[in-house]
GROMACS .gro file of N, CA and C in nm:
model
  444
    1UNK      N    1  -2.964  -2.824  10.991
    1UNK     CA    2  -3.046  -2.797  10.874
    1UNK      C    3  -3.029  -2.909  10.772
    2UNK      N    4  -3.132  -2.931  10.697
    2UNK     CA    5  -3.131  -3.041  10.601
    2UNK      C    6  -3.080  -2.995  10.465
    3UNK      N    7  -3.004  -3.079  10.404
    3UNK     CA    8  -2.960  -3.051  10.267
    3UNK      C    9  -3.070  -3.097  10.173
    4UNK      N   10  -3.098  -3.018  10.076
    4UNK     CA   11  -3.206  -3.054   9.984
    4UNK      C   12  -3.149  -3.099   9.850
    5UNK      N   13  -3.239  -3.145   9.764
    5UNK     CA   14  -3.195  -3.190   9.632
    5UNK      C   15  -3.157  -3.072   9.543
    6UNK      N   16  -3.177  -2.948   9.590
    6UNK     CA   17  -3.139  -2.831   9.511
    6UNK      C   18  -3.002  -2.781   9.552
    7UNK      N   19  -2.938  -2.847   9.648
    7UNK     CA   20  -2.807  -2.804   9.691
    7UNK      C   21  -2.812  -2.687   9.788
    8UNK      N   22  -2.929  -2.651   9.836
    8UNK     CA   23  -2.946  -2.541   9.929
    8UNK      C   24  -3.004  -2.597  10.058
    9UNK      N   25  -2.954  -2.551  10.172
    9UNK     CA   26  -3.010  -2.598  10.298
    9UNK      C   27  -3.144  -2.529  10.322
   10UNK      N   28  -3.244  -2.609  10.357
   10UNK     CA   29  -3.378  -2.555  10.382
   10UNK      C   30  -3.433  -2.617  10.509
   11UNK      N   31  -3.506  -2.537  10.584
   11UNK     CA   32  -3.567  -2.583  10.707
   11UNK      C   33  -3.676  -2.686  10.679
   12UNK      N   34  -3.685  -2.785  10.765
   12UNK     CA   35  -3.789  -2.888  10.764
   12UNK      C   36  -3.777  -2.989  10.650
   13UNK      N   37  -3.670  -2.992  10.577
   13UNK     CA   38  -3.656  -3.091  10.471
   13UNK      C   39  -3.570  -3.207  10.519
   14UNK      N   40  -3.592  -3.323  10.460
   14UNK     CA   41  -3.520  -3.442  10.500
   14UNK      C   42  -3.373  -3.433  10.459
   15UNK      N   43  -3.287  -3.483  10.546
   15UNK     CA   44  -3.145  -3.492  10.511
   15UNK      C   45  -3.129  -3.611  10.416
   16UNK      N   46  -3.014  -3.621  10.354
   16UNK     CA   47  -2.988  -3.734  10.264
   16UNK      C   48  -2.997  -3.865  10.341
   17UNK      N   49  -2.948  -3.867  10.465
   17UNK     CA   50  -2.953  -3.988  10.548
   17UNK      C   51  -3.098  -4.027  10.580
   18UNK      N   52  -3.180  -3.930  10.617
   18UNK     CA   53  -3.321  -3.958  10.646
   18UNK      C   54  -3.392  -4.009  10.521
   19UNK      N   55  -3.363  -3.946  10.408
   19UNK     CA   56  -3.428  -3.987  10.283
   19UNK      C   57  -3.393  -4.132  10.248
   20UNK      N   58  -3.266  -4.169  10.265
   20UNK     CA   59  -3.224  -4.305  10.234
   20UNK      C   60  -3.295  -4.408  10.322
   21UNK      N   61  -3.331  -4.369  10.445
   21UNK     CA   62  -3.401  -4.459  10.535
   21UNK      C   63  -3.543  -4.490  10.487
   22UNK      N   64  -3.610  -4.391  10.428
   22UNK     CA   65  -3.751  -4.412  10.391
   22UNK      C   66  -3.773  -4.437  10.243
   23UNK      N   67  -3.675  -4.409  10.160
   23UNK     CA   68  -3.691  -4.419  10.016
   23UNK      C   69  -3.749  -4.553   9.971
   24UNK      N   70  -3.696  -4.662  10.020
   24UNK     CA   71  -3.741  -4.795   9.979
   24UNK      C   72  -3.876  -4.835  10.035
   25UNK      N   73  -3.926  -4.761  10.135
   25UNK     CA   74  -4.054  -4.793  10.197
   25UNK      C   75  -4.171  -4.723  10.129
   26UNK      N   76  -4.142  -4.633  10.037
   26UNK     CA   77  -4.248  -4.557   9.967
   26UNK      C   78  -4.285  -4.625   9.836
   27UNK      N   79  -4.409  -4.607   9.792
   27UNK     CA   80  -4.449  -4.664   9.663
   27UNK      C   81  -4.368  -4.602   9.549
   28UNK      N   82  -4.351  -4.674   9.440
   28UNK     CA   83  -4.277  -4.618   9.326
   28UNK      C   84  -4.352  -4.500   9.266
   29UNK      N   85  -4.277  -4.409   9.209
   29UNK     CA   86  -4.337  -4.293   9.143
   29UNK      C   87  -4.395  -4.338   9.010
   30UNK      N   88  -4.521  -4.311   8.989
   30UNK     CA   89  -4.586  -4.345   8.863
   30UNK      C   90  -4.661  -4.223   8.813
   31UNK      N   91  -4.637  -4.185   8.691
   31UNK     CA   92  -4.709  -4.073   8.633
   31UNK      C   93  -4.806  -4.121   8.528
   32UNK      N   94  -4.890  -4.030   8.486
   32UNK     CA   95  -4.979  -4.062   8.376
   32UNK      C   96  -4.898  -4.056   8.246
   33UNK      N   97  -4.959  -4.104   8.139
   33UNK     CA   98  -4.888  -4.101   8.010
   33UNK      C   99  -4.854  -3.959   7.969
   34UNK      N  100  -4.943  -3.865   7.998
   34UNK     CA  101  -4.924  -3.728   7.952
   34UNK      C  102  -4.818  -3.652   8.031
   35UNK      N  103  -4.799  -3.687   8.160
   35UNK     CA  104  -4.701  -3.613   8.239
   35UNK      C  105  -4.633  -3.706   8.339
   36UNK      N  106  -4.507  -3.679   8.366
   36UNK     CA  107  -4.433  -3.765   8.461
   36UNK      C  108  -4.477  -3.738   8.604
   37UNK      N  109  -4.453  -3.835   8.692
   37UNK     CA  110  -4.488  -3.821   8.833
   37UNK      C  111  -4.391  -3.723   8.900
   38UNK      N  112  -4.438  -3.659   9.004
   38UNK     CA  113  -4.352  -3.572   9.085
   38UNK      C  114  -4.259  -3.660   9.167
   39UNK      N  115  -4.142  -3.610   9.195
   39UNK     CA  116  -4.042  -3.681   9.273
   39UNK      C  117  -4.092  -3.706   9.415
   40UNK      N  118  -4.080  -3.831   9.463
   40UNK     CA  119  -4.126  -3.865   9.598
   40UNK      C  120  -4.058  -3.780   9.705
   41UNK      N  121  -3.930  -3.754   9.689
   41UNK     CA  122  -3.859  -3.674   9.790
   41UNK      C  123  -3.916  -3.534   9.799
   42UNK      N  124  -3.945  -3.474   9.686
   42UNK     CA  125  -4.004  -3.341   9.684
   42UNK      C  126  -4.141  -3.343   9.752
   43UNK      N  127  -4.220  -3.445   9.723
   43UNK     CA  128  -4.353  -3.458   9.783
   43UNK      C  129  -4.344  -3.477   9.935
   44UNK      N  130  -4.254  -3.565   9.979
   44UNK     CA  131  -4.238  -3.589  10.123
   44UNK      C  132  -4.189  -3.463  10.193
   45UNK      N  133  -4.097  -3.391  10.132
   45UNK     CA  134  -4.050  -3.266  10.192
   45UNK      C  135  -4.165  -3.166  10.206
   46UNK      N  136  -4.254  -3.162  10.109
   46UNK     CA  137  -4.372  -3.075  10.120
   46UNK      C  138  -4.463  -3.119  10.234
   47UNK      N  139  -4.482  -3.250  10.248
   47UNK     CA  140  -4.566  -3.302  10.356
   47UNK      C  141  -4.505  -3.272  10.492
   48UNK      N  142  -4.373  -3.289  10.502
   48UNK     CA  143  -4.303  -3.261  10.627
   48UNK      C  144  -4.316  -3.112  10.660
   49UNK      N  145  -4.305  -3.027  10.560
   49UNK     CA  146  -4.318  -2.883  10.582
   49UNK      C  147  -4.455  -2.850  10.641
   50UNK      N  148  -4.560  -2.910  10.585
   50UNK     CA  149  -4.696  -2.886  10.635
   50UNK      C  150  -4.709  -2.937  10.778
   51UNK      N  151  -4.663  -3.059  10.805
   51UNK     CA  152  -4.676  -3.116  10.939
   51UNK      C  153  -4.594  -3.041  11.042
   52UNK      N  154  -4.476  -2.994  11.005
   52UNK     CA  155  -4.391  -2.922  11.100
   52UNK      C  156  -4.438  -2.780  11.126
   53UNK      N  157  -4.493  -2.713  11.025
   53UNK     CA  158  -4.534  -2.573  11.043
   53UNK      C  159  -4.678  -2.561  11.091
   54UNK      N  160  -4.760  -2.662  11.062
   54UNK     CA  161  -4.902  -2.653  11.098
   54UNK      C  162  -4.980  -2.560  11.006
   55UNK      N  163  -4.921  -2.522  10.895
   55UNK     CA  164  -4.987  -2.431  10.801
   55UNK      C  165  -5.092  -2.506  10.720
   56UNK      N  166  -5.191  -2.434  10.666
   56UNK     CA  167  -5.288  -2.497  10.575
   56UNK      C  168  -5.218  -2.542  10.447
   57UNK      N  169  -5.276  -2.642  10.382
   57UNK     CA  170  -5.217  -2.693  10.258
   57UNK      C  171  -5.197  -2.584  10.154
   58UNK      N  172  -5.290  -2.490  10.147
   58UNK     CA  173  -5.280  -2.385  10.044
   58UNK      C  174  -5.161  -2.293  10.064
   59UNK      N  175  -5.101  -2.295  10.184
   59UNK     CA  176  -4.985  -2.210  10.213
   59UNK      C  177  -4.852  -2.280  10.184
   60UNK      N  178  -4.858  -2.398  10.126
   60UNK     CA  179  -4.736  -2.471  10.093
   60UNK      C  180  -4.652  -2.389   9.995
   61UNK      N  181  -4.523  -2.369  10.023
   61UNK     CA  182  -4.438  -2.292   9.931
   61UNK      C  183  -4.434  -2.356   9.792
   62UNK      N  184  -4.425  -2.273   9.692
   62UNK     CA  185  -4.432  -2.320   9.553
   62UNK      C  186  -4.313  -2.409   9.515
   63UNK      N  187  -4.203  -2.406   9.592
   63UNK     CA  188  -4.088  -2.490   9.558
   63UNK      C  189  -4.120  -2.639   9.567
   64UNK      N  190  -4.230  -2.675   9.637
   64UNK     CA  191  -4.272  -2.815   9.648
   64UNK      C  192  -4.369  -2.855   9.538
   65UNK      N  193  -4.403  -2.762   9.452
   65UNK     CA  194  -4.501  -2.790   9.347
   65UNK      C  195  -4.639  -2.747   9.393
   66UNK      N  196  -4.741  -2.778   9.313
   66UNK     CA  197  -4.877  -2.739   9.350
   66UNK      C  198  -4.920  -2.807   9.481
   67UNK      N  199  -4.979  -2.729   9.571
   67UNK     CA  200  -5.020  -2.784   9.701
   67UNK      C  201  -5.116  -2.901   9.683
   68UNK      N  202  -5.201  -2.893   9.582
   68UNK     CA  203  -5.300  -2.998   9.560
   68UNK      C  204  -5.233  -3.131   9.525
   69UNK      N  205  -5.123  -3.127   9.451
   69UNK     CA  206  -5.049  -3.249   9.417
   69UNK      C  207  -4.991  -3.315   9.541
   70UNK      N  208  -4.933  -3.233   9.630
   70UNK     CA  209  -4.875  -3.286   9.754
   70UNK      C  210  -4.985  -3.342   9.842
   71UNK      N  211  -5.096  -3.269   9.854
   71UNK     CA  212  -5.208  -3.315   9.937
   71UNK      C  213  -5.268  -3.444   9.882
   72UNK      N  214  -5.281  -3.454   9.752
   72UNK     CA  215  -5.338  -3.575   9.691
   72UNK      C  216  -5.251  -3.696   9.721
   73UNK      N  217  -5.120  -3.681   9.707
   73UNK     CA  218  -5.031  -3.794   9.734
   73UNK      C  219  -5.033  -3.829   9.883
   74UNK      N  220  -5.034  -3.728   9.970
   74UNK     CA  221  -5.043  -3.751  10.114
   74UNK      C  222  -5.170  -3.832  10.146
   75UNK      N  223  -5.284  -3.789  10.093
   75UNK     CA  224  -5.412  -3.856  10.119
   75UNK      C  225  -5.411  -3.998  10.063
   76UNK      N  226  -5.356  -4.016   9.943
   76UNK     CA  227  -5.350  -4.148   9.882
   76UNK      C  228  -5.266  -4.243   9.967
   77UNK      N  229  -5.153  -4.194  10.017
   77UNK     CA  230  -5.067  -4.277  10.101
   77UNK      C  231  -5.133  -4.310  10.234
   78UNK      N  232  -5.216  -4.219  10.287
   78UNK     CA  233  -5.291  -4.248  10.409
   78UNK      C  234  -5.387  -4.364  10.382
   79UNK      N  235  -5.462  -4.354  10.273
   79UNK     CA  236  -5.561  -4.459  10.239
   79UNK      C  237  -5.493  -4.594  10.212
   80UNK      N  238  -5.376  -4.591  10.151
   80UNK     CA  239  -5.305  -4.715  10.117
   80UNK      C  240  -5.226  -4.773  10.235
   81UNK      N  241  -5.219  -4.703  10.346
   81UNK     CA  242  -5.148  -4.752  10.463
   81UNK      C  243  -4.997  -4.734  10.457
   82UNK      N  244  -4.950  -4.651  10.366
   82UNK     CA  245  -4.806  -4.628  10.351
   82UNK      C  246  -4.746  -4.571  10.479
   83UNK      N  247  -4.812  -4.472  10.538
   83UNK     CA  248  -4.760  -4.408  10.658
   83UNK      C  249  -4.758  -4.505  10.776
   84UNK      N  250  -4.860  -4.588  10.787
   84UNK     CA  251  -4.863  -4.688  10.895
   84UNK      C  252  -4.747  -4.785  10.885
   85UNK      N  253  -4.719  -4.832  10.763
   85UNK     CA  254  -4.606  -4.924  10.743
   85UNK      C  255  -4.473  -4.854  10.774
   86UNK      N  256  -4.462  -4.728  10.733
   86UNK     CA  257  -4.341  -4.651  10.757
   86UNK      C  258  -4.319  -4.633  10.908
   87UNK      N  259  -4.424  -4.597  10.980
   87UNK     CA  260  -4.411  -4.579  11.125
   87UNK      C  261  -4.385  -4.711  11.195
   88UNK      N  262  -4.445  -4.819  11.147
   88UNK     CA  263  -4.419  -4.950  11.205
   88UNK      C  264  -4.272  -4.989  11.189
   89UNK      N  265  -4.215  -4.957  11.074
   89UNK     CA  266  -4.074  -4.985  11.050
   89UNK      C  267  -3.986  -4.904  11.144
   90UNK      N  268  -4.021  -4.778  11.166
   90UNK     CA  269  -3.943  -4.695  11.258
   90UNK      C  270  -3.957  -4.744  11.401
   91UNK      N  271  -4.074  -4.796  11.436
   91UNK     CA  272  -4.092  -4.850  11.571
   91UNK      C  273  -3.998  -4.967  11.595
   92UNK      N  274  -3.978  -5.049  11.494
   92UNK     CA  275  -3.885  -5.162  11.507
   92UNK      C  276  -3.743  -5.113  11.532
   93UNK      N  277  -3.705  -5.003  11.469
   93UNK     CA  278  -3.569  -4.950  11.480
   93UNK      C  279  -3.544  -4.874  11.609
   94UNK      N  280  -3.650  -4.830  11.677
   94UNK     CA  281  -3.635  -4.745  11.796
   94UNK      C  282  -3.592  -4.821  11.920
   95UNK      N  283  -3.604  -4.953  11.923
   95UNK     CA  284  -3.563  -5.034  12.037
   95UNK      C  285  -3.629  -4.990  12.167
   96UNK      N  286  -3.759  -4.965  12.163
   96UNK     CA  287  -3.834  -4.934  12.283
   96UNK      C  288  -3.834  -4.788  12.325
   97UNK      N  289  -3.773  -4.699  12.249
   97UNK     CA  290  -3.773  -4.557  12.284
   97UNK      C  291  -3.910  -4.500  12.249
   98UNK      N  292  -3.967  -4.423  12.341
   98UNK     CA  293  -4.099  -4.365  12.320
   98UNK      C  294  -4.088  -4.213  12.333
   99UNK      N  295  -4.159  -4.141  12.247
   99UNK     CA  296  -4.160  -3.996  12.252
   99UNK      C  297  -4.299  -3.947  12.290
  100UNK      N  298  -4.304  -3.847  12.375
  100UNK     CA  299  -4.430  -3.788  12.417
  100UNK      C  300  -4.431  -3.640  12.380
  101UNK      N  301  -4.549  -3.591  12.348
  101UNK     CA  302  -4.566  -3.448  12.324
  101UNK      C  303  -4.633  -3.392  12.447
  102UNK      N  304  -4.572  -3.293  12.509
  102UNK     CA  305  -4.625  -3.232  12.629
  102UNK      C  306  -4.724  -3.124  12.588
  103UNK      N  307  -4.850  -3.143  12.618
  103UNK     CA  308  -4.955  -3.051  12.576
  103UNK      C  309  -4.947  -2.917  12.646
  104UNK      N  310  -4.867  -2.904  12.752
  104UNK     CA  311  -4.859  -2.776  12.822
  104UNK      C  312  -4.788  -2.670  12.738
  105UNK      N  313  -4.714  -2.711  12.634
  105UNK     CA  314  -4.645  -2.612  12.552
  105UNK      C  315  -4.728  -2.568  12.432
  106UNK      N  316  -4.843  -2.631  12.410
  106UNK     CA  317  -4.928  -2.596  12.298
  106UNK      C  318  -5.014  -2.477  12.339
  107UNK      N  319  -5.009  -2.371  12.263
  107UNK     CA  320  -5.085  -2.251  12.297
  107UNK      C  321  -5.187  -2.221  12.187
  108UNK      N  322  -5.302  -2.172  12.230
  108UNK     CA  323  -5.405  -2.130  12.135
  108UNK      C  324  -5.386  -1.982  12.104
  109UNK      N  325  -5.427  -1.943  11.987
  109UNK     CA  326  -5.424  -1.802  11.949
  109UNK      C  327  -5.523  -1.727  12.036
  110UNK      N  328  -5.497  -1.600  12.064
  110UNK     CA  329  -5.583  -1.521  12.151
  110UNK      C  330  -5.727  -1.515  12.101
  111UNK      N  331  -5.748  -1.526  11.971
  111UNK     CA  332  -5.884  -1.522  11.917
  111UNK      C  333  -5.956  -1.655  11.933
  112UNK      N  334  -5.888  -1.758  11.980
  112UNK     CA  335  -5.950  -1.889  11.993
  112UNK      C  336  -6.030  -1.904  12.122
  113UNK      N  337  -6.019  -1.811  12.213
  113UNK     CA  338  -6.089  -1.826  12.341
  113UNK      C  339  -6.239  -1.806  12.325
  114UNK      N  340  -6.314  -1.881  12.401
  114UNK     CA  341  -6.458  -1.863  12.408
  114UNK      C  342  -6.537  -1.914  12.289
  115UNK      N  343  -6.477  -1.992  12.202
  115UNK     CA  344  -6.553  -2.043  12.087
  115UNK      C  345  -6.654  -2.147  12.134
  116UNK      N  346  -6.772  -2.147  12.072
  116UNK     CA  347  -6.874  -2.246  12.107
  116UNK      C  348  -6.836  -2.381  12.051
  117UNK      N  349  -6.869  -2.485  12.121
  117UNK     CA  350  -6.844  -2.621  12.075
  117UNK      C  351  -6.960  -2.666  11.989
  118UNK      N  352  -6.930  -2.740  11.882
  118UNK     CA  353  -7.035  -2.794  11.795
  118UNK      C  354  -7.104  -2.685  11.716
  119UNK      N  355  -7.228  -2.710  11.680
  119UNK     CA  356  -7.304  -2.611  11.603
  119UNK      C  357  -7.256  -2.601  11.460
  120UNK      N  358  -7.271  -2.485  11.403
  120UNK     CA  359  -7.226  -2.463  11.266
  120UNK      C  360  -7.124  -2.351  11.263
  121UNK      N  361  -7.042  -2.353  11.162
  121UNK     CA  362  -6.942  -2.249  11.144
  121UNK      C  363  -6.995  -2.141  11.054
  122UNK      N  364  -6.907  -2.057  11.006
  122UNK     CA  365  -6.947  -1.947  10.917
  122UNK      C  366  -7.013  -1.998  10.790
  123UNK      N  367  -6.970  -2.114  10.742
  123UNK     CA  368  -7.023  -2.166  10.618
  123UNK      C  369  -7.163  -2.224  10.635
  124UNK      N  370  -7.204  -2.244  10.761
  124UNK     CA  371  -7.334  -2.305  10.786
  124UNK      C  372  -7.330  -2.456  10.785
  125UNK      N  373  -7.210  -2.514  10.763
  125UNK     CA  374  -7.195  -2.659  10.760
  125UNK      C  375  -7.178  -2.709  10.903
  126UNK      N  376  -7.257  -2.808  10.946
  126UNK     CA  377  -7.238  -2.861  11.082
  126UNK      C  378  -7.096  -2.912  11.100
  127UNK      N  379  -7.042  -2.890  11.219
  127UNK     CA  380  -6.905  -2.926  11.248
  127UNK      C  381  -6.877  -3.073  11.218
  128UNK      N  382  -6.971  -3.161  11.251
  128UNK     CA  383  -6.950  -3.305  11.230
  128UNK      C  384  -6.938  -3.341  11.082
  129UNK      N  385  -6.991  -3.259  10.993
  129UNK     CA  386  -6.989  -3.291  10.850
  129UNK      C  387  -6.869  -3.230  10.777
  130UNK      N  388  -6.792  -3.147  10.845
  130UNK     CA  389  -6.677  -3.084  10.781
  130UNK      C  390  -6.566  -3.187  10.761
  131UNK      N  391  -6.486  -3.174  10.653
  131UNK     CA  392  -6.375  -3.267  10.635
  131UNK      C  393  -6.270  -3.244  10.743
  132UNK      N  394  -6.203  -3.352  10.784
  132UNK     CA  395  -6.101  -3.343  10.886
  132UNK      C  396  -5.975  -3.281  10.829
  133UNK      N  397  -5.902  -3.212  10.913
  133UNK     CA  398  -5.775  -3.156  10.872
  133UNK      C  399  -5.672  -3.268  10.868
  134UNK      N  400  -5.577  -3.258  10.777
  134UNK     CA  401  -5.472  -3.359  10.766
  134UNK      C  402  -5.364  -3.328  10.867
  135UNK      N  403  -5.355  -3.410  10.969
  135UNK     CA  404  -5.250  -3.399  11.069
  135UNK      C  405  -5.193  -3.537  11.091
  136UNK      N  406  -5.085  -3.543  11.164
  136UNK     CA  407  -5.024  -3.673  11.191
  136UNK      C  408  -5.122  -3.762  11.266
  137UNK      N  409  -5.198  -3.706  11.362
  137UNK     CA  410  -5.294  -3.787  11.436
  137UNK      C  411  -5.409  -3.835  11.349
  138UNK      N  412  -5.461  -3.748  11.262
  138UNK     CA  413  -5.571  -3.792  11.176
  138UNK      C  414  -5.522  -3.895  11.075
  139UNK      N  415  -5.395  -3.883  11.034
  139UNK     CA  416  -5.336  -3.979  10.943
  139UNK      C  417  -5.331  -4.118  11.008
  140UNK      N  418  -5.286  -4.121  11.134
  140UNK     CA  419  -5.278  -4.247  11.204
  140UNK      C  420  -5.416  -4.303  11.234
  141UNK      N  421  -5.511  -4.216  11.266
  141UNK     CA  422  -5.648  -4.262  11.297
  141UNK      C  423  -5.714  -4.322  11.174
  142UNK      N  424  -5.680  -4.274  11.055
  142UNK     CA  425  -5.741  -4.322  10.932
  142UNK      C  426  -5.677  -4.449  10.882
  143UNK      N  427  -5.563  -4.487  10.937
  143UNK     CA  428  -5.490  -4.603  10.888
  143UNK      C  429  -5.520  -4.724  10.977
  144UNK      N  430  -5.596  -4.822  10.926
  144UNK     CA  431  -5.633  -4.938  11.008
  144UNK      C  432  -5.516  -5.029  11.042
  145UNK      N  433  -5.402  -5.016  10.971
  145UNK     CA  434  -5.290  -5.107  10.998
  145UNK      C  435  -5.208  -5.064  11.120
  146UNK      N  436  -5.232  -4.941  11.170
  146UNK     CA  437  -5.158  -4.893  11.285
  146UNK      C  438  -5.223  -4.946  11.412
  147UNK      N  439  -5.146  -5.017  11.494
  147UNK     CA  440  -5.201  -5.069  11.619
  147UNK      C  441  -5.198  -4.958  11.724
  148UNK      N  442  -5.296  -4.960  11.809
  148UNK     CA  443  -5.307  -4.857  11.913
  148UNK      C  444  -5.284  -4.914  12.048
   0.00000   0.00000   0.00000
């Protein structure tokens, strides 16, 4: 379990060692004049929680701050290529080790069977026009600096 900045162990949060590895690779925290910026570690822990649980952004626990703040910083870092640079740095450190995700362990919910492909959803918005969900794969696909 990871130790958090609150002195309590919490699931899916970065350890002090993990945080020290990425701290210098993240943009500096900058707030507006009216309010200070949220702590990068808190924001990253919120992003990790979303990516590890697969939950929607709106289900982010309140201990990470407003979900919209975490999502905004995540999206901004995707656009700025922060995640691509971070992953490139980790690739250098891995010394050729590669990780694969075995799709045979991924299960769909029982209500997911038989859904039609394409068309429109309940909102009437065509599937192609809907915004993409923020996942690790969509993050990498949106970052032009990541080589494939």
